JSON list of C-alpha atoms in Angstrom, two decimals:
[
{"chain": "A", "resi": 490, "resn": "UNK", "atom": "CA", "xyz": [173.53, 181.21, 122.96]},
{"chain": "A", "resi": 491, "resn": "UNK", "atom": "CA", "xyz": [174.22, 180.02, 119.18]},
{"chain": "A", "resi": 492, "resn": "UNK", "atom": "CA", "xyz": [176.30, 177.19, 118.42]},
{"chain": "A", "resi": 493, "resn": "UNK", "atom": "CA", "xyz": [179.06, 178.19, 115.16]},
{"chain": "A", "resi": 494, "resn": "UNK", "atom": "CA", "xyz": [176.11, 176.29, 113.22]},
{"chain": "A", "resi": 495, "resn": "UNK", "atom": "CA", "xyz": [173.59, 178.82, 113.69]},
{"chain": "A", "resi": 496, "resn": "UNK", "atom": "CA", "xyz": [171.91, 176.50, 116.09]},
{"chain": "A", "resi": 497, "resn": "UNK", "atom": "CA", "xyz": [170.22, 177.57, 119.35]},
{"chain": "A", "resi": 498, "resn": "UNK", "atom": "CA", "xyz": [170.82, 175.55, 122.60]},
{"chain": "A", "resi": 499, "resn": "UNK", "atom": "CA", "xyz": [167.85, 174.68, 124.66]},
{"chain": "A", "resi": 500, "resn": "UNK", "atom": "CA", "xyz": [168.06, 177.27, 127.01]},
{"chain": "A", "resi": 501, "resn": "UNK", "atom": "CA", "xyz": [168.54, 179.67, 123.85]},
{"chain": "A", "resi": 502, "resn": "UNK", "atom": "CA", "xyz": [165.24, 178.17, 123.06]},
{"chain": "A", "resi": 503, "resn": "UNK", "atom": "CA", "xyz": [163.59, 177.86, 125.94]},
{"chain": "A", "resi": 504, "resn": "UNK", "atom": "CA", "xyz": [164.04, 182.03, 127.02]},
{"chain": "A", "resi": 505, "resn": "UNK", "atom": "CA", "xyz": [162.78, 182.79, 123.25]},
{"chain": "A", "resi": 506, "resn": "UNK", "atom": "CA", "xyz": [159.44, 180.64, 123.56]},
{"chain": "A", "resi": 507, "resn": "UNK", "atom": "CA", "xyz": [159.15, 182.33, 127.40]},
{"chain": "A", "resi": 508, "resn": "UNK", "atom": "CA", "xyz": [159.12, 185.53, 125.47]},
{"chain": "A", "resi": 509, "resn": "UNK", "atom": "CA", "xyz": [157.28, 184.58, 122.68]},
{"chain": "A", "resi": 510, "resn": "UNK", "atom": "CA", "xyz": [154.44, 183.61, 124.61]},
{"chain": "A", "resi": 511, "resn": "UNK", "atom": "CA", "xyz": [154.96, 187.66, 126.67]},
{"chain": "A", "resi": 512, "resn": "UNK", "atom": "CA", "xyz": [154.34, 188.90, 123.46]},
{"chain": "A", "resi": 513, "resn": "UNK", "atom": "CA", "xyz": [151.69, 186.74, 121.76]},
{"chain": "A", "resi": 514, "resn": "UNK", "atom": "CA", "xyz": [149.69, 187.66, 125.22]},
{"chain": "A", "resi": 515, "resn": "UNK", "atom": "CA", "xyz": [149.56, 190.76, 124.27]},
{"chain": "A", "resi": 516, "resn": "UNK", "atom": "CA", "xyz": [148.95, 190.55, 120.26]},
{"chain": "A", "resi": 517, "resn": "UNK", "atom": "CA", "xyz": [145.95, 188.71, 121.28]},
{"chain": "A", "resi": 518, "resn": "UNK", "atom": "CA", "xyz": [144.00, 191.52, 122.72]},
{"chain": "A", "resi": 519, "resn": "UNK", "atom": "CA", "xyz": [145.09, 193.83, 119.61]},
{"chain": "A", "resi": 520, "resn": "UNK", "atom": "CA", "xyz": [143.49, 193.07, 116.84]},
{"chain": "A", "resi": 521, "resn": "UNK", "atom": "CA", "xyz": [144.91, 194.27, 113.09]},
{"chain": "A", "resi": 522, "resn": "UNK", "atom": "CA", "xyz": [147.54, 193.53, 110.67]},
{"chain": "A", "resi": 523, "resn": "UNK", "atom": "CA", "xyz": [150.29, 192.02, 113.06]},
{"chain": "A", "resi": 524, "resn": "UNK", "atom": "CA", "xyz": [147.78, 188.99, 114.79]},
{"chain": "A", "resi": 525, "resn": "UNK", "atom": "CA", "xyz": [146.73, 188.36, 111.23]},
{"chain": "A", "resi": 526, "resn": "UNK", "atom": "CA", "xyz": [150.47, 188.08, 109.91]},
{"chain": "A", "resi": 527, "resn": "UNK", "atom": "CA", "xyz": [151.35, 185.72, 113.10]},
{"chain": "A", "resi": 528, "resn": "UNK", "atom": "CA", "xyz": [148.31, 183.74, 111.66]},
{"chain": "A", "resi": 529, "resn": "UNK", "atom": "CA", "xyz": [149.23, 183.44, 108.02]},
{"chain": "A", "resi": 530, "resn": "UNK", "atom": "CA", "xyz": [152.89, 182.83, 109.28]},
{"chain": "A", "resi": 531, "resn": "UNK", "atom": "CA", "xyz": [151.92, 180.01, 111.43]},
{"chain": "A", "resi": 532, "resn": "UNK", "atom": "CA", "xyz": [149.63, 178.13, 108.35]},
{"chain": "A", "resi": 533, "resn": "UNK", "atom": "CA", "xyz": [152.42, 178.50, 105.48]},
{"chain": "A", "resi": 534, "resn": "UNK", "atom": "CA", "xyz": [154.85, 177.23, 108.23]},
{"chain": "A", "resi": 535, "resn": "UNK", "atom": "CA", "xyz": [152.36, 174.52, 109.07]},
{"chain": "A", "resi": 536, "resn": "UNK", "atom": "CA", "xyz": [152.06, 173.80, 105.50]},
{"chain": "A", "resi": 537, "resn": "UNK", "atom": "CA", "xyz": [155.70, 173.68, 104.94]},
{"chain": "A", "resi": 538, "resn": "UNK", "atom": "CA", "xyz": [155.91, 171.02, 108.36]},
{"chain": "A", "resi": 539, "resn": "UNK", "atom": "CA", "xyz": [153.52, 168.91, 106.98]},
{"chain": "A", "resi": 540, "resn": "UNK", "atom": "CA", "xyz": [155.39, 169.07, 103.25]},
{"chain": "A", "resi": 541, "resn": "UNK", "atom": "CA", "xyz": [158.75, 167.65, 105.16]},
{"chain": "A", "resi": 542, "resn": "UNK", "atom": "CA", "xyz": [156.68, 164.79, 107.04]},
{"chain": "A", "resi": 543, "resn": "UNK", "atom": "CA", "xyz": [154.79, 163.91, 103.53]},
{"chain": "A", "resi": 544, "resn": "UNK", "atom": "CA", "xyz": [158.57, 162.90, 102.07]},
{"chain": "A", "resi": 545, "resn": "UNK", "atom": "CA", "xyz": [159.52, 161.67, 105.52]},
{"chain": "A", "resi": 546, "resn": "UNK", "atom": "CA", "xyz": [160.15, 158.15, 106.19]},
{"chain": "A", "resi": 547, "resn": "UNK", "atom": "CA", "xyz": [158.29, 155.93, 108.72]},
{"chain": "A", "resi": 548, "resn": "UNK", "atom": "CA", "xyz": [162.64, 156.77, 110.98]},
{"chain": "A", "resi": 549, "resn": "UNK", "atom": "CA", "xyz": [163.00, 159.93, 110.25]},
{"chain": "A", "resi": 550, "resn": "UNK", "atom": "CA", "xyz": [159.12, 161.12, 110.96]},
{"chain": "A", "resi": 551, "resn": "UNK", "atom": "CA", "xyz": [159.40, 158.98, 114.48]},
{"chain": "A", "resi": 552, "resn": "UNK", "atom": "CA", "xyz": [163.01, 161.08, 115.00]},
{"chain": "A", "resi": 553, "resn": "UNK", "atom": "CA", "xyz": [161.45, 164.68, 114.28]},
{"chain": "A", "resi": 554, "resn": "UNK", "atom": "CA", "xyz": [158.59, 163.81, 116.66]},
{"chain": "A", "resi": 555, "resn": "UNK", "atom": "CA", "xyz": [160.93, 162.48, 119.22]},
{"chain": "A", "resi": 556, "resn": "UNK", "atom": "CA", "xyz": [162.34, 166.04, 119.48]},
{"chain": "A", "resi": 557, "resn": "UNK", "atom": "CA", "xyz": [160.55, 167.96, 121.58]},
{"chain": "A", "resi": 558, "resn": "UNK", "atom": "CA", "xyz": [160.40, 171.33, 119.80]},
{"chain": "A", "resi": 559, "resn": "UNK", "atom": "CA", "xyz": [159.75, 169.37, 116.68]},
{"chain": "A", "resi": 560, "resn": "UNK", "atom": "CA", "xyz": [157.17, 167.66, 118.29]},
{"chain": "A", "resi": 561, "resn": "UNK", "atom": "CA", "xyz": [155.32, 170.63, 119.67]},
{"chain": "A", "resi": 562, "resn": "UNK", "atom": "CA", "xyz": [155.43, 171.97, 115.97]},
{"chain": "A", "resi": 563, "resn": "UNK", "atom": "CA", "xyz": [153.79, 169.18, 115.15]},
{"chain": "A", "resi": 564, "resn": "UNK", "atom": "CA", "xyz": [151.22, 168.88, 117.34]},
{"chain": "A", "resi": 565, "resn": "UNK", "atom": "CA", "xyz": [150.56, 172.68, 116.78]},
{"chain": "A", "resi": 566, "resn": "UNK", "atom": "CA", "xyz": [150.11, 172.01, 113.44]},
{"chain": "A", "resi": 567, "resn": "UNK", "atom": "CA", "xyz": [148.06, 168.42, 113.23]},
{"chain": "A", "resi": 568, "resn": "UNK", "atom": "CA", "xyz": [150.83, 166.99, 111.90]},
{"chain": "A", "resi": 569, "resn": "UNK", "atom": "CA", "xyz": [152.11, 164.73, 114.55]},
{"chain": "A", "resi": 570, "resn": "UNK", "atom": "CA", "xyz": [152.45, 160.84, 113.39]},
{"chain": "A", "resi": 571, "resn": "UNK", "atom": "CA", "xyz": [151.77, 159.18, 116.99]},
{"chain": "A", "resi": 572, "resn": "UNK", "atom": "CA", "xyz": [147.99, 159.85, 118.16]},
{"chain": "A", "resi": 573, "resn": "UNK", "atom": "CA", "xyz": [147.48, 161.64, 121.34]},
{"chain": "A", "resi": 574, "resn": "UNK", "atom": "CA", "xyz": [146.92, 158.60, 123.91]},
{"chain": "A", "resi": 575, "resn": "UNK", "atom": "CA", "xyz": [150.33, 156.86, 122.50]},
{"chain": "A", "resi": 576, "resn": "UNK", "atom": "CA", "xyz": [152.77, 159.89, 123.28]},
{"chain": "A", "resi": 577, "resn": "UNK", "atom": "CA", "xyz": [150.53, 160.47, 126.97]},
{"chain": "A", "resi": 578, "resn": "UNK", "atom": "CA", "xyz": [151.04, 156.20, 127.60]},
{"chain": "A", "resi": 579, "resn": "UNK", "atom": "CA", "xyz": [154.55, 156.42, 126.65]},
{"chain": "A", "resi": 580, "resn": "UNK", "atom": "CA", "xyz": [155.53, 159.23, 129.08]},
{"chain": "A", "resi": 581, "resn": "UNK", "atom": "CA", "xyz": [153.82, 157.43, 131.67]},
{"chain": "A", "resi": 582, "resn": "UNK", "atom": "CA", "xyz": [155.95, 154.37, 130.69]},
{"chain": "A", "resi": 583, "resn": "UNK", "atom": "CA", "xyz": [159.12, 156.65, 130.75]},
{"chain": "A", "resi": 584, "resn": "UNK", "atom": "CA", "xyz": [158.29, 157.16, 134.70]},
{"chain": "A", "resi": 585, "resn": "UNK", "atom": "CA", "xyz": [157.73, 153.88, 135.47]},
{"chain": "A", "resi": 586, "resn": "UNK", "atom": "CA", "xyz": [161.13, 152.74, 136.69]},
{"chain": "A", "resi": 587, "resn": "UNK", "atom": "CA", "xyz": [161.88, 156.00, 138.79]},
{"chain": "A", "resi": 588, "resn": "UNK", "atom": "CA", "xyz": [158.50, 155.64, 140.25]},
{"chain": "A", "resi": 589, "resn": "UNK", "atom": "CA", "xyz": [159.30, 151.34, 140.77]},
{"chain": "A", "resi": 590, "resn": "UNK", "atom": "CA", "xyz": [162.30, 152.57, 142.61]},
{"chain": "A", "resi": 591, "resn": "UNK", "atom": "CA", "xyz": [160.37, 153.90, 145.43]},
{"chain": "A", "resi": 592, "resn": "UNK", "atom": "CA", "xyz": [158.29, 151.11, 145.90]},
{"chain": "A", "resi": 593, "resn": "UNK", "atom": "CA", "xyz": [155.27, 152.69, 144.09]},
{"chain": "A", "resi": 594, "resn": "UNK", "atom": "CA", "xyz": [153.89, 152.45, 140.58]},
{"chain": "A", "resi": 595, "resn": "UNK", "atom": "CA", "xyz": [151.77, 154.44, 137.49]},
{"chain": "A", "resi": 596, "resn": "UNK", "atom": "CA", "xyz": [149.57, 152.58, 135.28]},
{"chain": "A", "resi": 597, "resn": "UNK", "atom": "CA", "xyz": [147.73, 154.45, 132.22]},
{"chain": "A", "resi": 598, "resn": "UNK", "atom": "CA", "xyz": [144.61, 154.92, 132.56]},
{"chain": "A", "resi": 599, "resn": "UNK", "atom": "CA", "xyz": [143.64, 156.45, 129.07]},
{"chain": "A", "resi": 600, "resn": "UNK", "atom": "CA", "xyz": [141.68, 159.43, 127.82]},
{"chain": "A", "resi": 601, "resn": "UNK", "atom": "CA", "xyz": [138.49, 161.16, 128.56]},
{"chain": "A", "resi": 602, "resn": "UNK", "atom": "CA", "xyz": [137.75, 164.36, 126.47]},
{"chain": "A", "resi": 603, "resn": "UNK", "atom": "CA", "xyz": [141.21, 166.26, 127.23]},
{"chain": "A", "resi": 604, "resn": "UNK", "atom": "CA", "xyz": [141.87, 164.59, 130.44]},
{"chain": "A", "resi": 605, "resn": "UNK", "atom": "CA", "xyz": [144.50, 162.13, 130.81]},
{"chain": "A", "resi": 606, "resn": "UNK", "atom": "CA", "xyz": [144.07, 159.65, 133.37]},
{"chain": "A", "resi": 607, "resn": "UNK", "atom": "CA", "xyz": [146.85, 158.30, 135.33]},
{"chain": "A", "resi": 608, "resn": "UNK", "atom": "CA", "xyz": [146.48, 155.46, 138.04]},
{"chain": "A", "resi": 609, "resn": "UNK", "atom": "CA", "xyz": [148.79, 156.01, 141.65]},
{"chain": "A", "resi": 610, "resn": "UNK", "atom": "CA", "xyz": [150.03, 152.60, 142.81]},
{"chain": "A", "resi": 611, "resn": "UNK", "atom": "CA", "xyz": [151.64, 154.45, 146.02]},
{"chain": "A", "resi": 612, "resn": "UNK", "atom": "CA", "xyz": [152.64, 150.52, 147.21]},
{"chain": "A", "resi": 613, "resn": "UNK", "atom": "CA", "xyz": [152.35, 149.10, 150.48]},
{"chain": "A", "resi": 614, "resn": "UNK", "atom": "CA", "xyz": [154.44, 151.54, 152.41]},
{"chain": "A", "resi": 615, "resn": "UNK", "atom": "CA", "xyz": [151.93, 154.12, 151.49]},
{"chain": "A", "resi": 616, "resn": "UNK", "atom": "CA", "xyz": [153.10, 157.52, 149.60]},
{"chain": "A", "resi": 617, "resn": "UNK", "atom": "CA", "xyz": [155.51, 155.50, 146.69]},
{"chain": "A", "resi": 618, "resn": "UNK", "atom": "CA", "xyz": [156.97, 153.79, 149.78]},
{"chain": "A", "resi": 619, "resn": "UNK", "atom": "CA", "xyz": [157.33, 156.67, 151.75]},
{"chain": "A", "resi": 620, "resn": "UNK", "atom": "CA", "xyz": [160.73, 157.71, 149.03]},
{"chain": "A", "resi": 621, "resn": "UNK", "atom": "CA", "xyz": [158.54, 159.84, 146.58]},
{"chain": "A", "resi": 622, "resn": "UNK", "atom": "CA", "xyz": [160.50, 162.94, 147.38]},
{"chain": "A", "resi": 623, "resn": "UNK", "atom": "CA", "xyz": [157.51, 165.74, 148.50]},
{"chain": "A", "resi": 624, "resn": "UNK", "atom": "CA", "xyz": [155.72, 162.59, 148.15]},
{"chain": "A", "resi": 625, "resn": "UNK", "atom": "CA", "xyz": [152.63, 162.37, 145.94]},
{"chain": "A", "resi": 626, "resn": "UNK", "atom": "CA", "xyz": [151.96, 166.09, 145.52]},
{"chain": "A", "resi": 627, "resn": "UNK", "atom": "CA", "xyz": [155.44, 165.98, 143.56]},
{"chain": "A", "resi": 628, "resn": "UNK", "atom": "CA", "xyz": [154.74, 162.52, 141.71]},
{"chain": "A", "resi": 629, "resn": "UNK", "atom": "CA", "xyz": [151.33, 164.06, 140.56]},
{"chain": "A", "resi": 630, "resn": "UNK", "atom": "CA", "xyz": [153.39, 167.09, 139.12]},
{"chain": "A", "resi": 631, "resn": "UNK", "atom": "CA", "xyz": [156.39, 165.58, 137.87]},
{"chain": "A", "resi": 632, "resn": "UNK", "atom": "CA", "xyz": [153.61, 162.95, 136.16]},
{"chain": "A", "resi": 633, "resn": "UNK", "atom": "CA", "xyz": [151.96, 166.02, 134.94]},
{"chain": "A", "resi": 634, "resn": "UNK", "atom": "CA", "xyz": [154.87, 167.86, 133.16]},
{"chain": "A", "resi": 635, "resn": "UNK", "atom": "CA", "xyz": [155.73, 164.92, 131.59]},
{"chain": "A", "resi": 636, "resn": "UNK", "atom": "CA", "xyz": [152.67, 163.84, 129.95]},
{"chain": "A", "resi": 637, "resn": "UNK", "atom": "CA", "xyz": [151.70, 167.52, 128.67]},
{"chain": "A", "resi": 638, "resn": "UNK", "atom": "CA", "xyz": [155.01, 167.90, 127.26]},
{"chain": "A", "resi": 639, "resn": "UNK", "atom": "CA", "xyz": [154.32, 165.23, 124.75]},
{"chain": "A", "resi": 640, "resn": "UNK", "atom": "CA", "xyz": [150.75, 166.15, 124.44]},
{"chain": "A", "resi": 641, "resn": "UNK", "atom": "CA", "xyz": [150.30, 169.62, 125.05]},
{"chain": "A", "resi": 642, "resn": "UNK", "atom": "CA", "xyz": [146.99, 169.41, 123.12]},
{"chain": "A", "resi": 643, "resn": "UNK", "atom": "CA", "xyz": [145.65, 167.81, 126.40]},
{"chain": "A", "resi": 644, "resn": "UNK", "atom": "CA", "xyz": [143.96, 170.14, 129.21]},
{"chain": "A", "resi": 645, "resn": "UNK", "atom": "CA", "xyz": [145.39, 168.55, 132.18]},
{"chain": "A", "resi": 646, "resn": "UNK", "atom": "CA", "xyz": [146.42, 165.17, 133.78]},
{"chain": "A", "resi": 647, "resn": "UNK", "atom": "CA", "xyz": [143.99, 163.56, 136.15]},
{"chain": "A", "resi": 648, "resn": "UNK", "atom": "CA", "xyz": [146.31, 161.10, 139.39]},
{"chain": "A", "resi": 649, "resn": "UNK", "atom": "CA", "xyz": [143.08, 158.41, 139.83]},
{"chain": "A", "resi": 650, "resn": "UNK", "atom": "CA", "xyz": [144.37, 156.76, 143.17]},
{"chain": "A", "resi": 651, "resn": "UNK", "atom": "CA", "xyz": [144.96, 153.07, 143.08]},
{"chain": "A", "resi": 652, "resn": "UNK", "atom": "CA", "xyz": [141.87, 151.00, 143.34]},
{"chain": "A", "resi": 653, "resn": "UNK", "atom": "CA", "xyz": [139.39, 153.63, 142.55]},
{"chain": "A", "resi": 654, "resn": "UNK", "atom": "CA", "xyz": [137.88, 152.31, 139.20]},
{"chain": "A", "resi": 655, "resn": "UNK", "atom": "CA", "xyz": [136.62, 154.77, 137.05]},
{"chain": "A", "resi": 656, "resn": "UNK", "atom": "CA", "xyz": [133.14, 156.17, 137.56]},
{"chain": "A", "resi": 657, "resn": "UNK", "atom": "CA", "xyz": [130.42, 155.25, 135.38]},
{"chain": "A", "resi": 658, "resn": "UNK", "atom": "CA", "xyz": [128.97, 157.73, 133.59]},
{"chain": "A", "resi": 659, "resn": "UNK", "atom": "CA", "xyz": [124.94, 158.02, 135.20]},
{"chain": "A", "resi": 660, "resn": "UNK", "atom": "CA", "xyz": [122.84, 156.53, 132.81]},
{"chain": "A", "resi": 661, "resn": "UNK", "atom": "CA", "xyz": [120.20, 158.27, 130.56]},
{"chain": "A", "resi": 662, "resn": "UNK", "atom": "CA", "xyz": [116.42, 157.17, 130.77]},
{"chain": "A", "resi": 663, "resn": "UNK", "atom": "CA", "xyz": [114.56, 159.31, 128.70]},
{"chain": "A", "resi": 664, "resn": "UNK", "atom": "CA", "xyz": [111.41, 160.79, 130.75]},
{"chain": "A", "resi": 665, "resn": "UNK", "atom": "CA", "xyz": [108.43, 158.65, 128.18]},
{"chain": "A", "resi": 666, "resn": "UNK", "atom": "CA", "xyz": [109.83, 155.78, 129.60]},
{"chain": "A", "resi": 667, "resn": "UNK", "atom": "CA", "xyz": [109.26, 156.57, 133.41]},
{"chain": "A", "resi": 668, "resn": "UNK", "atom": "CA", "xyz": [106.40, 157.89, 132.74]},
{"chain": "A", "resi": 669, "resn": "UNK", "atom": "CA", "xyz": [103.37, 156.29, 134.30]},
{"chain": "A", "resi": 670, "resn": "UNK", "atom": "CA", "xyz": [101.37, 154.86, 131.43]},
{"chain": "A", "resi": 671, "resn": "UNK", "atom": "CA", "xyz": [97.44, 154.68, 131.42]},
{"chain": "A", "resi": 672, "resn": "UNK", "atom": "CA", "xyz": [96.49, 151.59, 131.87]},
{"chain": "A", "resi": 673, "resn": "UNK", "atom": "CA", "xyz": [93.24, 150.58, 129.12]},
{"chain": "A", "resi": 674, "resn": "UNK", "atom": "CA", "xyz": [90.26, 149.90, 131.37]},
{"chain": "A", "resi": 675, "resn": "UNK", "atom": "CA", "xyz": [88.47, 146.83, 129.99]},
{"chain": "A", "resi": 676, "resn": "UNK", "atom": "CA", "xyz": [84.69, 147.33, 129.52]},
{"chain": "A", "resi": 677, "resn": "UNK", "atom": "CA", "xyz": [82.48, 145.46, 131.47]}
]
């Protein structure tokens, strides 16, 4: 599980934050001393994260958020150097080529609230060209997992198929304006 260093591998990792979560679940409907220490943990370790980025350089601050644990931590904390739309836009742009390959295409779309927004090209064979795998149902959640691992602050990941522009929001008109207005009566 360790390497000699003291390191853990990702799998290591993985099974400890799978846990982690088990038993956070269940810290969060008991409230007393051991929530609060998990709290006070997390802030001085928060503190301490954002300590290491303050004497970071521009290369080594892009490396430690290019890691994806790191990253998480820093994103957990409100630490993390790249803003949210950036690290969403560059997944997107990491699935480009694999999506190309099929004979389909993703375009960002940007952010609304915690939604990202991801435009389906599915090309002119229909589907990513028919060679999407499970076809879009599998696009959509490989597209999915990908952006909310590098922004796990968003709430989910919105597929807008390919030439549906994005809705206006209705317009407000506040009510005094429709109102019918009294016309003056002139005197005569």
């Amino acid at each position: 599980m360790a390497d000699p260093g003291g390191r853990l591998a990702d799998p290591a990792v993985e099974a400890r934050l799978a846990r982690l979560d088990e038993v956070l679940a269940g810290l969060e409907h008991t409230p007393g001393p051991a929530l609060e220490a998990v709290r006070l943990l997390t802030e001085v370790y928060g503190e301490a994260l954002a300590r290491v980025l303050d004497g970071a350089d521009e290369r080594l601050g892009a490396r430690l958020a290019g890691d994806e644990l790191v990253g998480h931590l820093m994103v957990l904390h409100g630490v993390h150097p790249q803003p949210l739309a950036e690290r969403a836009e560059r997944a997107v742009e990491r699935l480009r080529p694999a999506v190309r390959e099929r004979g389909g295409d993703l375009t960002w779309a940007g952010v609304q609230g915690e939604v990202a927004r991801v435009r389906l090209d599915s090309g002119s064979k229909g589907g990513c060209g028919g060679g999407c795998g499970g076809g879009s149902a599998d696009l959509a959640a490989a597209v999915r997992e990908a952006v909310l691992a590098v922004a796990p602050e968003l709430t989910e990941v919105e597929i807008v198929p390919d030439g549906e522009e994005r809705k206006a929001a209705p317009a407000f008109v506040p009510l005094n304006t429709i109102k019918r207005r009294a016309v003056p009566q002139e005197a005569g």
